[in-house]
PDB file of C-alpha atoms in Angstrom:
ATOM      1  CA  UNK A 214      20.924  30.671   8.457  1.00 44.00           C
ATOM      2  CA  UNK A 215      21.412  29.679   4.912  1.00 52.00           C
ATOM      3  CA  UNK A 216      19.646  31.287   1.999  1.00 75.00           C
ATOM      4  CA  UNK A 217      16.644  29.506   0.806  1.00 81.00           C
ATOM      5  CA  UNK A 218      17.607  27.108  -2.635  1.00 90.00           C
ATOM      6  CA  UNK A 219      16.582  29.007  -5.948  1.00 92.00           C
ATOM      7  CA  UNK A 220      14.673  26.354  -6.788  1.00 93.00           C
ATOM      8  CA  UNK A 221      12.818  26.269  -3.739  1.00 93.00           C
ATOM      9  CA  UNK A 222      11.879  30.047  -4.624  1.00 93.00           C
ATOM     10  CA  UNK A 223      10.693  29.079  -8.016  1.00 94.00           C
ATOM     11  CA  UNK A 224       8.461  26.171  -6.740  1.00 94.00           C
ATOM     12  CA  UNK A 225       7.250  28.547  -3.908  1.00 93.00           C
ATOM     13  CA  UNK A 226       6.265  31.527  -6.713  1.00 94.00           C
ATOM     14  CA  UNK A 227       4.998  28.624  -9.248  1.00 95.00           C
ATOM     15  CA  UNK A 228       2.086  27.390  -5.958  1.00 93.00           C
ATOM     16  CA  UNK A 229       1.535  31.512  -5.114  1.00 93.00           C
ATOM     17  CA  UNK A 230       0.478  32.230  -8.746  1.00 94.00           C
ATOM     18  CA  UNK A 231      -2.048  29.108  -8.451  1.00 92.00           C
ATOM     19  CA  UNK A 232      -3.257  30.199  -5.707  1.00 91.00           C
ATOM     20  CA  UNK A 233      -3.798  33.388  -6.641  1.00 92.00           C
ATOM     21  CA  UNK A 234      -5.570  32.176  -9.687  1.00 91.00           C
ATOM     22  CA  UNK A 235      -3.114  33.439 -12.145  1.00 93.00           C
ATOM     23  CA  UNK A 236      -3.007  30.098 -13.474  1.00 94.00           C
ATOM     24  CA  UNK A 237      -6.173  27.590 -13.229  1.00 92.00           C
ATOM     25  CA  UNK A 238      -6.464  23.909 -13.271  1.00 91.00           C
ATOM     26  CA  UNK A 239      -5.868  22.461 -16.579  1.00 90.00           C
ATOM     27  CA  UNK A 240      -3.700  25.641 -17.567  1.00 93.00           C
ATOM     28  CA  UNK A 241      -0.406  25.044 -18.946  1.00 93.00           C
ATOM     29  CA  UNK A 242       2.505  26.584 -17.755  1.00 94.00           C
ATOM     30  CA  UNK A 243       4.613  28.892 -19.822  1.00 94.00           C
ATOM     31  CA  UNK A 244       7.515  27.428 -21.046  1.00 93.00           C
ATOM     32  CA  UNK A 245      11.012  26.939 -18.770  1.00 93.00           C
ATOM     33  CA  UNK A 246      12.609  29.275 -20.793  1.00 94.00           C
ATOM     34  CA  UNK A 247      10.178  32.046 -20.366  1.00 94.00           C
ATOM     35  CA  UNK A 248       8.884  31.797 -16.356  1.00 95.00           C
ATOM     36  CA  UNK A 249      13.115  31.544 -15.968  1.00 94.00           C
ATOM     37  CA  UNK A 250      13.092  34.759 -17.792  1.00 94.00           C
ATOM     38  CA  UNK A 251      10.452  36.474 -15.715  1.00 93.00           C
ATOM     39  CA  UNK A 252      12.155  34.841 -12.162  1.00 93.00           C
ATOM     40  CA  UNK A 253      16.290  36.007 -12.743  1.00 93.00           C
ATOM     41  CA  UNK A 254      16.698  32.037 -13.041  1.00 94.00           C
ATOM     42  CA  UNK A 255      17.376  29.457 -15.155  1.00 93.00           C
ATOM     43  CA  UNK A 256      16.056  26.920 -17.029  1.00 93.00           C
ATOM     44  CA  UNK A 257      17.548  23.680 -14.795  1.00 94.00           C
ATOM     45  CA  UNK A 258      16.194  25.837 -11.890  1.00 94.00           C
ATOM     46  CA  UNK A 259      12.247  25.930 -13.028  1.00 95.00           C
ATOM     47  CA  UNK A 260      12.889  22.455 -14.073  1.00 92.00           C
ATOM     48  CA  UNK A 261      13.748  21.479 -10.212  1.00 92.00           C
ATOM     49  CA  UNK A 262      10.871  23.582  -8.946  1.00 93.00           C
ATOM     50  CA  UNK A 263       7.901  21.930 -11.383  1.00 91.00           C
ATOM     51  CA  UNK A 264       9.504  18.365 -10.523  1.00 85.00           C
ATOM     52  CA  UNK A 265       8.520  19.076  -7.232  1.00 85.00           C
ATOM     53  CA  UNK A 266       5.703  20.896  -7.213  1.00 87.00           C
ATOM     54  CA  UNK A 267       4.313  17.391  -9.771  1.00 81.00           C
ATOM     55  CA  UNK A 268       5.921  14.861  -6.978  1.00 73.00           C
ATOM     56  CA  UNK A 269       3.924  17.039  -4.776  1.00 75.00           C
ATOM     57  CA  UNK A 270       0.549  16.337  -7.194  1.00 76.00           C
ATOM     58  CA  UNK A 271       0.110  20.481  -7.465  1.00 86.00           C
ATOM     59  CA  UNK A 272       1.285  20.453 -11.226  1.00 87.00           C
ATOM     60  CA  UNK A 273       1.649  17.101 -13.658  1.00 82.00           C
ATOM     61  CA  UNK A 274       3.602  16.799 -16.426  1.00 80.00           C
ATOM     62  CA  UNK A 275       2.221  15.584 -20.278  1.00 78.00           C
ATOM     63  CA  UNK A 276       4.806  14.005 -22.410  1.00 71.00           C
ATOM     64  CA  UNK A 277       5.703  15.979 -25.519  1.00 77.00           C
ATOM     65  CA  UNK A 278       2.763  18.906 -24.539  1.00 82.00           C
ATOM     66  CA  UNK A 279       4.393  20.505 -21.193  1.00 88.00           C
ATOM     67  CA  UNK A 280       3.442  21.002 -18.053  1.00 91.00           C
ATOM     68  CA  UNK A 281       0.213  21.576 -16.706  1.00 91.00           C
ATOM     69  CA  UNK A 282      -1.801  23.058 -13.398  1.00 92.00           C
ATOM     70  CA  UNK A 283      -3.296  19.547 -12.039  1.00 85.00           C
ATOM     71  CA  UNK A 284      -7.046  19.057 -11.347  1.00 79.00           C
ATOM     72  CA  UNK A 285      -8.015  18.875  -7.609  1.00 72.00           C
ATOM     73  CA  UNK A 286      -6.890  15.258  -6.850  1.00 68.00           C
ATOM     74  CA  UNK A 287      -7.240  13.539  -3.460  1.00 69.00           C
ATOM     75  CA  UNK A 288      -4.670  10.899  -3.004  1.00 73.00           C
ATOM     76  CA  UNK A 289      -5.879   7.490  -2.779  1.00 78.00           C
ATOM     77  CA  UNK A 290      -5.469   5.488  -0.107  1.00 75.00           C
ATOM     78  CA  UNK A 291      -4.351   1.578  -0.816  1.00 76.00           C
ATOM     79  CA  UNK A 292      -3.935  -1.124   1.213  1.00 74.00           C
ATOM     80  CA  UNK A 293      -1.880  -3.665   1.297  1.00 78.00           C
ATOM     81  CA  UNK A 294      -2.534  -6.775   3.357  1.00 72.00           C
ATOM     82  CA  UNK A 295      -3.084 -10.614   3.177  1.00 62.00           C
ATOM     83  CA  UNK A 296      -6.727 -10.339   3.753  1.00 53.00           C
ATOM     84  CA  UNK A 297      -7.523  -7.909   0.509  1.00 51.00           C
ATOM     85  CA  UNK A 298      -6.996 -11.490  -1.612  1.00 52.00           C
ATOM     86  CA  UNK A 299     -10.985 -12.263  -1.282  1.00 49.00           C
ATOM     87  CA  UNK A 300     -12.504 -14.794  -3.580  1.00 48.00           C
ATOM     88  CA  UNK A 301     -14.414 -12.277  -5.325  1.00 51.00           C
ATOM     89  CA  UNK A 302     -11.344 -11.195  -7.605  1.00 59.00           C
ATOM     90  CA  UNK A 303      -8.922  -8.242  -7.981  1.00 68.00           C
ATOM     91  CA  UNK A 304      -7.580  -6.669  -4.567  1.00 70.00           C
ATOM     92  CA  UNK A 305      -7.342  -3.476  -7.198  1.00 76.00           C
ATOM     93  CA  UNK A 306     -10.856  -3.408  -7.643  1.00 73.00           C
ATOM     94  CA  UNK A 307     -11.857  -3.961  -3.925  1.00 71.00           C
ATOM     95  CA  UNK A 308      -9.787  -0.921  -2.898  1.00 73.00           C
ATOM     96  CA  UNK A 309     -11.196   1.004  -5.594  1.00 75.00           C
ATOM     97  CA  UNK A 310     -15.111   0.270  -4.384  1.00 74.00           C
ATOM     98  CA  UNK A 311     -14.202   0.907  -0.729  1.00 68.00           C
ATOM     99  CA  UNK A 312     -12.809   4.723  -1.642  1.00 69.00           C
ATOM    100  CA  UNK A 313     -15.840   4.884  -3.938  1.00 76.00           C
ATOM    101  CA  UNK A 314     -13.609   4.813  -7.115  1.00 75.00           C
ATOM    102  CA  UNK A 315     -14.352   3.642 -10.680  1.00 79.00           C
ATOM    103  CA  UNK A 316     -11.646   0.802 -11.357  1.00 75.00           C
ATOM    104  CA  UNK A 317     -10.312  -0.476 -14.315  1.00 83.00           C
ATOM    105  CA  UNK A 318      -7.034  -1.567 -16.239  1.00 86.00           C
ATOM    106  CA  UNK A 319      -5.465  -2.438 -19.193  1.00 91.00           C
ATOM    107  CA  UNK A 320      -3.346  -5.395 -19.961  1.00 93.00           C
ATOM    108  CA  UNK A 321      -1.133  -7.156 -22.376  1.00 95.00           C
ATOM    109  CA  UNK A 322       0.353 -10.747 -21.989  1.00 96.00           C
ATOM    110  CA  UNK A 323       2.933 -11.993 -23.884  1.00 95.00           C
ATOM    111  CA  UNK A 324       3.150 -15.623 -23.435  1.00 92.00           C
ATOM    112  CA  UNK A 325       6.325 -17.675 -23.656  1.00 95.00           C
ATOM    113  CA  UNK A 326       8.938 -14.658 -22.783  1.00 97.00           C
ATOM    114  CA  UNK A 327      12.405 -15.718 -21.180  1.00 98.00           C
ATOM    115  CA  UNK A 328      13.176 -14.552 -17.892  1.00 98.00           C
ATOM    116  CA  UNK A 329      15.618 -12.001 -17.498  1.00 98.00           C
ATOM    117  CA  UNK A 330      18.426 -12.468 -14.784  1.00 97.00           C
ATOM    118  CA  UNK A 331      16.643 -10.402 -11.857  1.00 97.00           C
ATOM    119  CA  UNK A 332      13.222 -12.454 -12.353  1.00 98.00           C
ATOM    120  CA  UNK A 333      14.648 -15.731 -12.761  1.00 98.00           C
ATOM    121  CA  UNK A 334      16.239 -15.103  -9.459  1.00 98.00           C
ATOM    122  CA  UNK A 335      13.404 -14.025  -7.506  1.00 98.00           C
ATOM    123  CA  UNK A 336      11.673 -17.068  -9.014  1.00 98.00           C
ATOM    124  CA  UNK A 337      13.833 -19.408  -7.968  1.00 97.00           C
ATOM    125  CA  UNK A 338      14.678 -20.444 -11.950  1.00 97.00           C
ATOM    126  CA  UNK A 339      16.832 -20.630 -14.445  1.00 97.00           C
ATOM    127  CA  UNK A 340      17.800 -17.448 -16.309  1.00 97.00           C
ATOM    128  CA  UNK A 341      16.357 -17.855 -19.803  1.00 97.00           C
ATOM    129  CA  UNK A 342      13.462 -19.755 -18.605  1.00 98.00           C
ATOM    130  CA  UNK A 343      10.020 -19.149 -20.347  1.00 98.00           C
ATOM    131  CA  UNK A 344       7.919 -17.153 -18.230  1.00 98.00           C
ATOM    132  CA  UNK A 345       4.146 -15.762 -19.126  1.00 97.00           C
ATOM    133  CA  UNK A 346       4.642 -11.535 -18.252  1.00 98.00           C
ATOM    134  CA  UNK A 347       1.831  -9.235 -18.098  1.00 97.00           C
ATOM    135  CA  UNK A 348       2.154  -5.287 -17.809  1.00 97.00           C
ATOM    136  CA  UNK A 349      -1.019  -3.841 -16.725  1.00 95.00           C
ATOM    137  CA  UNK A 350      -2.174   0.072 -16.461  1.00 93.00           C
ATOM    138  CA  UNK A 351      -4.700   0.298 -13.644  1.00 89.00           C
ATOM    139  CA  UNK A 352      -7.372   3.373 -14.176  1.00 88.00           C
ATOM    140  CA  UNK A 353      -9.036   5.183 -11.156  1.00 83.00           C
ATOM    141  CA  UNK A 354     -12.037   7.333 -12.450  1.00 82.00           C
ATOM    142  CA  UNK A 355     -10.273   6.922 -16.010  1.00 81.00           C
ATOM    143  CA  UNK A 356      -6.836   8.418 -14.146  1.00 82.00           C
ATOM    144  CA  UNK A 357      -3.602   6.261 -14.219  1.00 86.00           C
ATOM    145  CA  UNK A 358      -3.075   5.501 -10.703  1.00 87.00           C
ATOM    146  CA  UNK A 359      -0.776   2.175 -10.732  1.00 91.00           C
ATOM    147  CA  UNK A 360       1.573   0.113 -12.925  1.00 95.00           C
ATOM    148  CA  UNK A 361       2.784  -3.588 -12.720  1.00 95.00           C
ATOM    149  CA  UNK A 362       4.156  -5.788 -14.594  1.00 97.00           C
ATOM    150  CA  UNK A 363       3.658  -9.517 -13.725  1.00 97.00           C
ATOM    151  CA  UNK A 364       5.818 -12.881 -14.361  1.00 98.00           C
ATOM    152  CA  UNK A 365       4.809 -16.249 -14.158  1.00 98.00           C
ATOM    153  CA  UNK A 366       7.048 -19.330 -14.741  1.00 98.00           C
ATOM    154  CA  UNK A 367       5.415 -20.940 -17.773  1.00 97.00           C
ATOM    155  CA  UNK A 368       6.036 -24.711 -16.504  1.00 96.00           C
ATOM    156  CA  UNK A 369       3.496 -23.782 -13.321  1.00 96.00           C
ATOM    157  CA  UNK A 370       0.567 -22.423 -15.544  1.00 96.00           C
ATOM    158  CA  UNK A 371       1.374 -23.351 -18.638  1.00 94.00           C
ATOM    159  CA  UNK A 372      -1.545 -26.108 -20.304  1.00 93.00           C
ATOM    160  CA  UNK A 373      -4.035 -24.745 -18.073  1.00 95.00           C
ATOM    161  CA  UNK A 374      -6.847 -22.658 -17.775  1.00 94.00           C
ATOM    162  CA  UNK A 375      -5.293 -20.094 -16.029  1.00 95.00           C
ATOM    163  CA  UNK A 376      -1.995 -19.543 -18.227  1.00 95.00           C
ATOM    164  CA  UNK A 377      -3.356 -16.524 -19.216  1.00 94.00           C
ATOM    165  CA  UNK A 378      -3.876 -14.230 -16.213  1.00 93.00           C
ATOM    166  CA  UNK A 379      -6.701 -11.872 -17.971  1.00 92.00           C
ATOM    167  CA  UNK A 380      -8.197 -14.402 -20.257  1.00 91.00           C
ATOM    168  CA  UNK A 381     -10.233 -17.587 -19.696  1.00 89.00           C
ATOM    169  CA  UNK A 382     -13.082 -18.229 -16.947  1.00 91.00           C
ATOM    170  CA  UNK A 383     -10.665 -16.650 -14.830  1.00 89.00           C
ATOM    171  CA  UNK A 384      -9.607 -13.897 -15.706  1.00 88.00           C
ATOM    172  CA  UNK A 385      -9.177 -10.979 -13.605  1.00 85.00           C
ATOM    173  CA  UNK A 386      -9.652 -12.966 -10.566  1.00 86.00           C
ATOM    174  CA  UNK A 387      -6.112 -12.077  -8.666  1.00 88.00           C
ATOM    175  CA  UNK A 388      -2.875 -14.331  -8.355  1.00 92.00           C
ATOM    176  CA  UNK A 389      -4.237 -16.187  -5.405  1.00 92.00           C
ATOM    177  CA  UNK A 390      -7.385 -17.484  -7.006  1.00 92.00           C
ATOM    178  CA  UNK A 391      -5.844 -18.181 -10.383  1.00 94.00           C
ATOM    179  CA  UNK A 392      -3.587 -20.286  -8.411  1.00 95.00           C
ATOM    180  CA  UNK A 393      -6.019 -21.871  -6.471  1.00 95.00           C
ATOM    181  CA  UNK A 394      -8.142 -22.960  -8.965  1.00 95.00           C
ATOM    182  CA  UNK A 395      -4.986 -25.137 -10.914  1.00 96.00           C
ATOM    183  CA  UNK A 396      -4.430 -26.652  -7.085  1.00 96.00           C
ATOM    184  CA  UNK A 397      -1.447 -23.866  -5.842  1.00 96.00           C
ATOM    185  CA  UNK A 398      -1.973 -23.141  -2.631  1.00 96.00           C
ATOM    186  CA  UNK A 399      -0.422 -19.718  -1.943  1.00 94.00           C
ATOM    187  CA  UNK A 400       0.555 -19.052   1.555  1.00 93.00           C
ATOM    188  CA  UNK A 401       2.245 -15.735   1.432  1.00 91.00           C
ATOM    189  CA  UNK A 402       3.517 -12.904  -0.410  1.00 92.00           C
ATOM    190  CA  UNK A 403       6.885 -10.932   0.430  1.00 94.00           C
ATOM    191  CA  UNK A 404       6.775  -7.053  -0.550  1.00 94.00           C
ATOM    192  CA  UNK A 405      10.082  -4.898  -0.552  1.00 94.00           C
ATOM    193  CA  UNK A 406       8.997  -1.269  -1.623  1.00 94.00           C
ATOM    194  CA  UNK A 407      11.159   1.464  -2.401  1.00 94.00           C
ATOM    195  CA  UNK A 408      11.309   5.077  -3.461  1.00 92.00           C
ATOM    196  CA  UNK A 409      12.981   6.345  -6.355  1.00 92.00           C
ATOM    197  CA  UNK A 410      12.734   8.225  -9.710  1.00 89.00           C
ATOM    198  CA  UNK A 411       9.967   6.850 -12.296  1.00 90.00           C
ATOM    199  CA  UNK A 412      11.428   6.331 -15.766  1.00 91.00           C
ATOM    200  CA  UNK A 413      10.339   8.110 -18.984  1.00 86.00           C
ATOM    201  CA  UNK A 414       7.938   5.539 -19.933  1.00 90.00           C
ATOM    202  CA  UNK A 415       6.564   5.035 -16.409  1.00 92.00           C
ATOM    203  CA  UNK A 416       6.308   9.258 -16.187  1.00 86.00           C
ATOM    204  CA  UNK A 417       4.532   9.088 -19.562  1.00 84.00           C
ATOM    205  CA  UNK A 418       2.013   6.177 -18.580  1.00 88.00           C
ATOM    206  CA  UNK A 419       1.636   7.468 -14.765  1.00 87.00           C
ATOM    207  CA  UNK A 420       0.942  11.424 -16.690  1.00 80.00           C
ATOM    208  CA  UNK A 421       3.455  12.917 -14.074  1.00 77.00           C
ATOM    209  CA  UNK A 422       7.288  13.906 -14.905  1.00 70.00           C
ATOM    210  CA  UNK A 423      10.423  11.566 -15.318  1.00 69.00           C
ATOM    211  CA  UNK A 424      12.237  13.149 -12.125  1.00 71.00           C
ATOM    212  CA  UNK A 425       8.534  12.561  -9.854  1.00 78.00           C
ATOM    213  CA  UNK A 426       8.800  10.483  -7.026  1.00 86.00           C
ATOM    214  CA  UNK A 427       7.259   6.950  -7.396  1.00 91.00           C
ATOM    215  CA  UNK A 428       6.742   3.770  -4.798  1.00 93.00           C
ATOM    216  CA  UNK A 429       8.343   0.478  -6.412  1.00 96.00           C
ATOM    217  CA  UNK A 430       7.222  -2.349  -4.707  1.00 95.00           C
ATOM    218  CA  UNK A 431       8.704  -6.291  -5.930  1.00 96.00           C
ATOM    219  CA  UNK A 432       6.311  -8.547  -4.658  1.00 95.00           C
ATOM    220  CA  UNK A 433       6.560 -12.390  -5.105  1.00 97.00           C
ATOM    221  CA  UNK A 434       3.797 -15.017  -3.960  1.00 96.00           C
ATOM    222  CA  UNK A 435       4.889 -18.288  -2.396  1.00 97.00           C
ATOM    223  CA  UNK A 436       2.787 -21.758  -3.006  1.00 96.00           C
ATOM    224  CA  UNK A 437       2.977 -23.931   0.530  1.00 95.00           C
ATOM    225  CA  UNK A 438       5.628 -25.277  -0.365  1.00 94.00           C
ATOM    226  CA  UNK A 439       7.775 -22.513  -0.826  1.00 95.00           C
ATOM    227  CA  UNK A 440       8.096 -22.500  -4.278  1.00 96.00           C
ATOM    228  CA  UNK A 441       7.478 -18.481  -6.294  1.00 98.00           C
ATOM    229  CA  UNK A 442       5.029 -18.415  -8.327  1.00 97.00           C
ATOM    230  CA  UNK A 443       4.399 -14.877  -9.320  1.00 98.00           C
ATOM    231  CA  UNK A 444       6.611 -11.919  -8.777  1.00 98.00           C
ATOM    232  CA  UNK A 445       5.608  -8.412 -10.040  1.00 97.00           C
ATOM    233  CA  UNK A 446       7.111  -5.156  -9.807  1.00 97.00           C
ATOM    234  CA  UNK A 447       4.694  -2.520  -9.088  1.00 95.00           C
ATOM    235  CA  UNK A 448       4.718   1.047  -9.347  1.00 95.00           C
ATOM    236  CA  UNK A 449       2.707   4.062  -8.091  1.00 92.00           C
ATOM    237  CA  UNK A 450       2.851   7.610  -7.892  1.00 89.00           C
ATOM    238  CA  UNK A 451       3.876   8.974  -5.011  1.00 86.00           C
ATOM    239  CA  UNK A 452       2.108  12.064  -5.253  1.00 79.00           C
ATOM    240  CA  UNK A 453      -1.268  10.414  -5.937  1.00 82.00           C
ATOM    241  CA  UNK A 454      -1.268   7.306  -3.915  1.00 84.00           C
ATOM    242  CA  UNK A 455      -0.804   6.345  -0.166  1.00 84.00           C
ATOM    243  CA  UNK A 456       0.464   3.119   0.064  1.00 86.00           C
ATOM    244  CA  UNK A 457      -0.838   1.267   3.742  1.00 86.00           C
ATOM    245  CA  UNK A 458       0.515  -1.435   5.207  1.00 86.00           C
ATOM    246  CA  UNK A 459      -2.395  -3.832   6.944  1.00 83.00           C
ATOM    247  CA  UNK A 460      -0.944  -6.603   9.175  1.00 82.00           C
ATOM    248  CA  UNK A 461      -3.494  -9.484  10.621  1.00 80.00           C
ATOM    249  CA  UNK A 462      -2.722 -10.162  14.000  1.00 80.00           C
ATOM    250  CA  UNK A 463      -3.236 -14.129  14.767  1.00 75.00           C
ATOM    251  CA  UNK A 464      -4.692 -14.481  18.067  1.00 74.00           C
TER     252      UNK A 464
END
């Protein structure tokens, strides 16, 4: 049988001395440097064992402070199905009440922004076209939970009451009532998710480390007549989100 990796050692010594309440929530670790000292390993080692023990939601990483024992955190539980688009607004925010969570986000729209080559694609337009993008920063209990960044061709919205997706009487009300309330009809929405690696900024908004795991999920709305109008790339911490997939069954 082949030896146990050294990292898996580390990350195995890193959870014993939590549980043994050497370390408390809210602690921060020694440095790299030192606990590879104190193990007979080194640095790129520790560094293997804390990105999993934060992909694992047991430690989370601060940009430019260190790394940290994380507070007790259940993982929340999301849903993702047709029937969370209710008139009463944000799907976010329904999820949020049902688990008995505090919701809230942040946003910034920046109106007037030409698509890049991937978006223009999954819009079905020209690259270079103006678009209206929105990155948000959605809060559970005050925690970062979920990020997304939204685009909207500027020729569907654009001149309307809706052009700006958290201002006017409707803002905050979701994609699908926006949309409804200009006369788009949405009939569906097409989600590919996919794991990988979040990026420095998404590691520094989401609190957890560059190398953590995270869920990407490109999701594009479709009017009834086929046309896209709204495509998004979201992304959530795997470590501190459950991402469930609800399918209606048509009887």
């Amino acid at each position: 049988m082949s030896e146990q990796p050294p990292y898996l050692r580390i990350a195995d010594e890193l959870r014993q001395r939590i549980a043994e309440h050497v370390w408390e929530p809210g602690d921060r670790l020694p440095s790299r440097a030192q606990i590879g000292q104190e193990c007979g390993v080194g640095e790129n080692v520790v560094r293997r064992a804390q990105e999993l023990l934060i992909s694992q939601g047991v430690l989370e990483g601060r940009a430019g402070s260190g790394t940290y024992v994380a507070e007790p955190r259940e993982r929340v539980r999301v849903v993702r199905s047709s029937a969370r688009e209710q008139p009463s607004g944000s799907p976010f925010r329904q999820d949020m009440k049902a688990l008995r969570l505090q919701s809230d986000w942040e946003s910034r729209t920046d109106a007037k922004v030409p698509a890049p080559a991937e978006i223009a694609t999954r819009l079905g337009i020209a690259e270079g076209e103006l678009c209206v993008r929105t990155t948000y920063e959605f809060l559970a209990d005050g925690k970062p939970l979920q990020l997304s960044t939204s685009w909207e061709p500027y020729a569907v919205t654009g001149g309307t009451l809706v052009v700006l997706p958290e201002g006017g009487p409707h803002a905050g009300a979701g994609v699908v009532n926006r949309m409804a309330a200009i006369g788009v009809t949405i009939s569906h929405a097409v989600e590919q998710p996919e794991p990988r690696h979040a990026t420095a900024e998404e590691a520094s908004l989401l609190g957890i480390q560059k190398a953590a795991l995270v869920t990407h999920i490109r999701r594009t709305y479709y009017s009834d007549e086929g046309r896209p109008v709204e495509t998004a790339d979201i992304v959530v911490p795997a470590a501190h989100c459950e991402i469930v997939y609800e399918i209606p069954i048509n009887r």
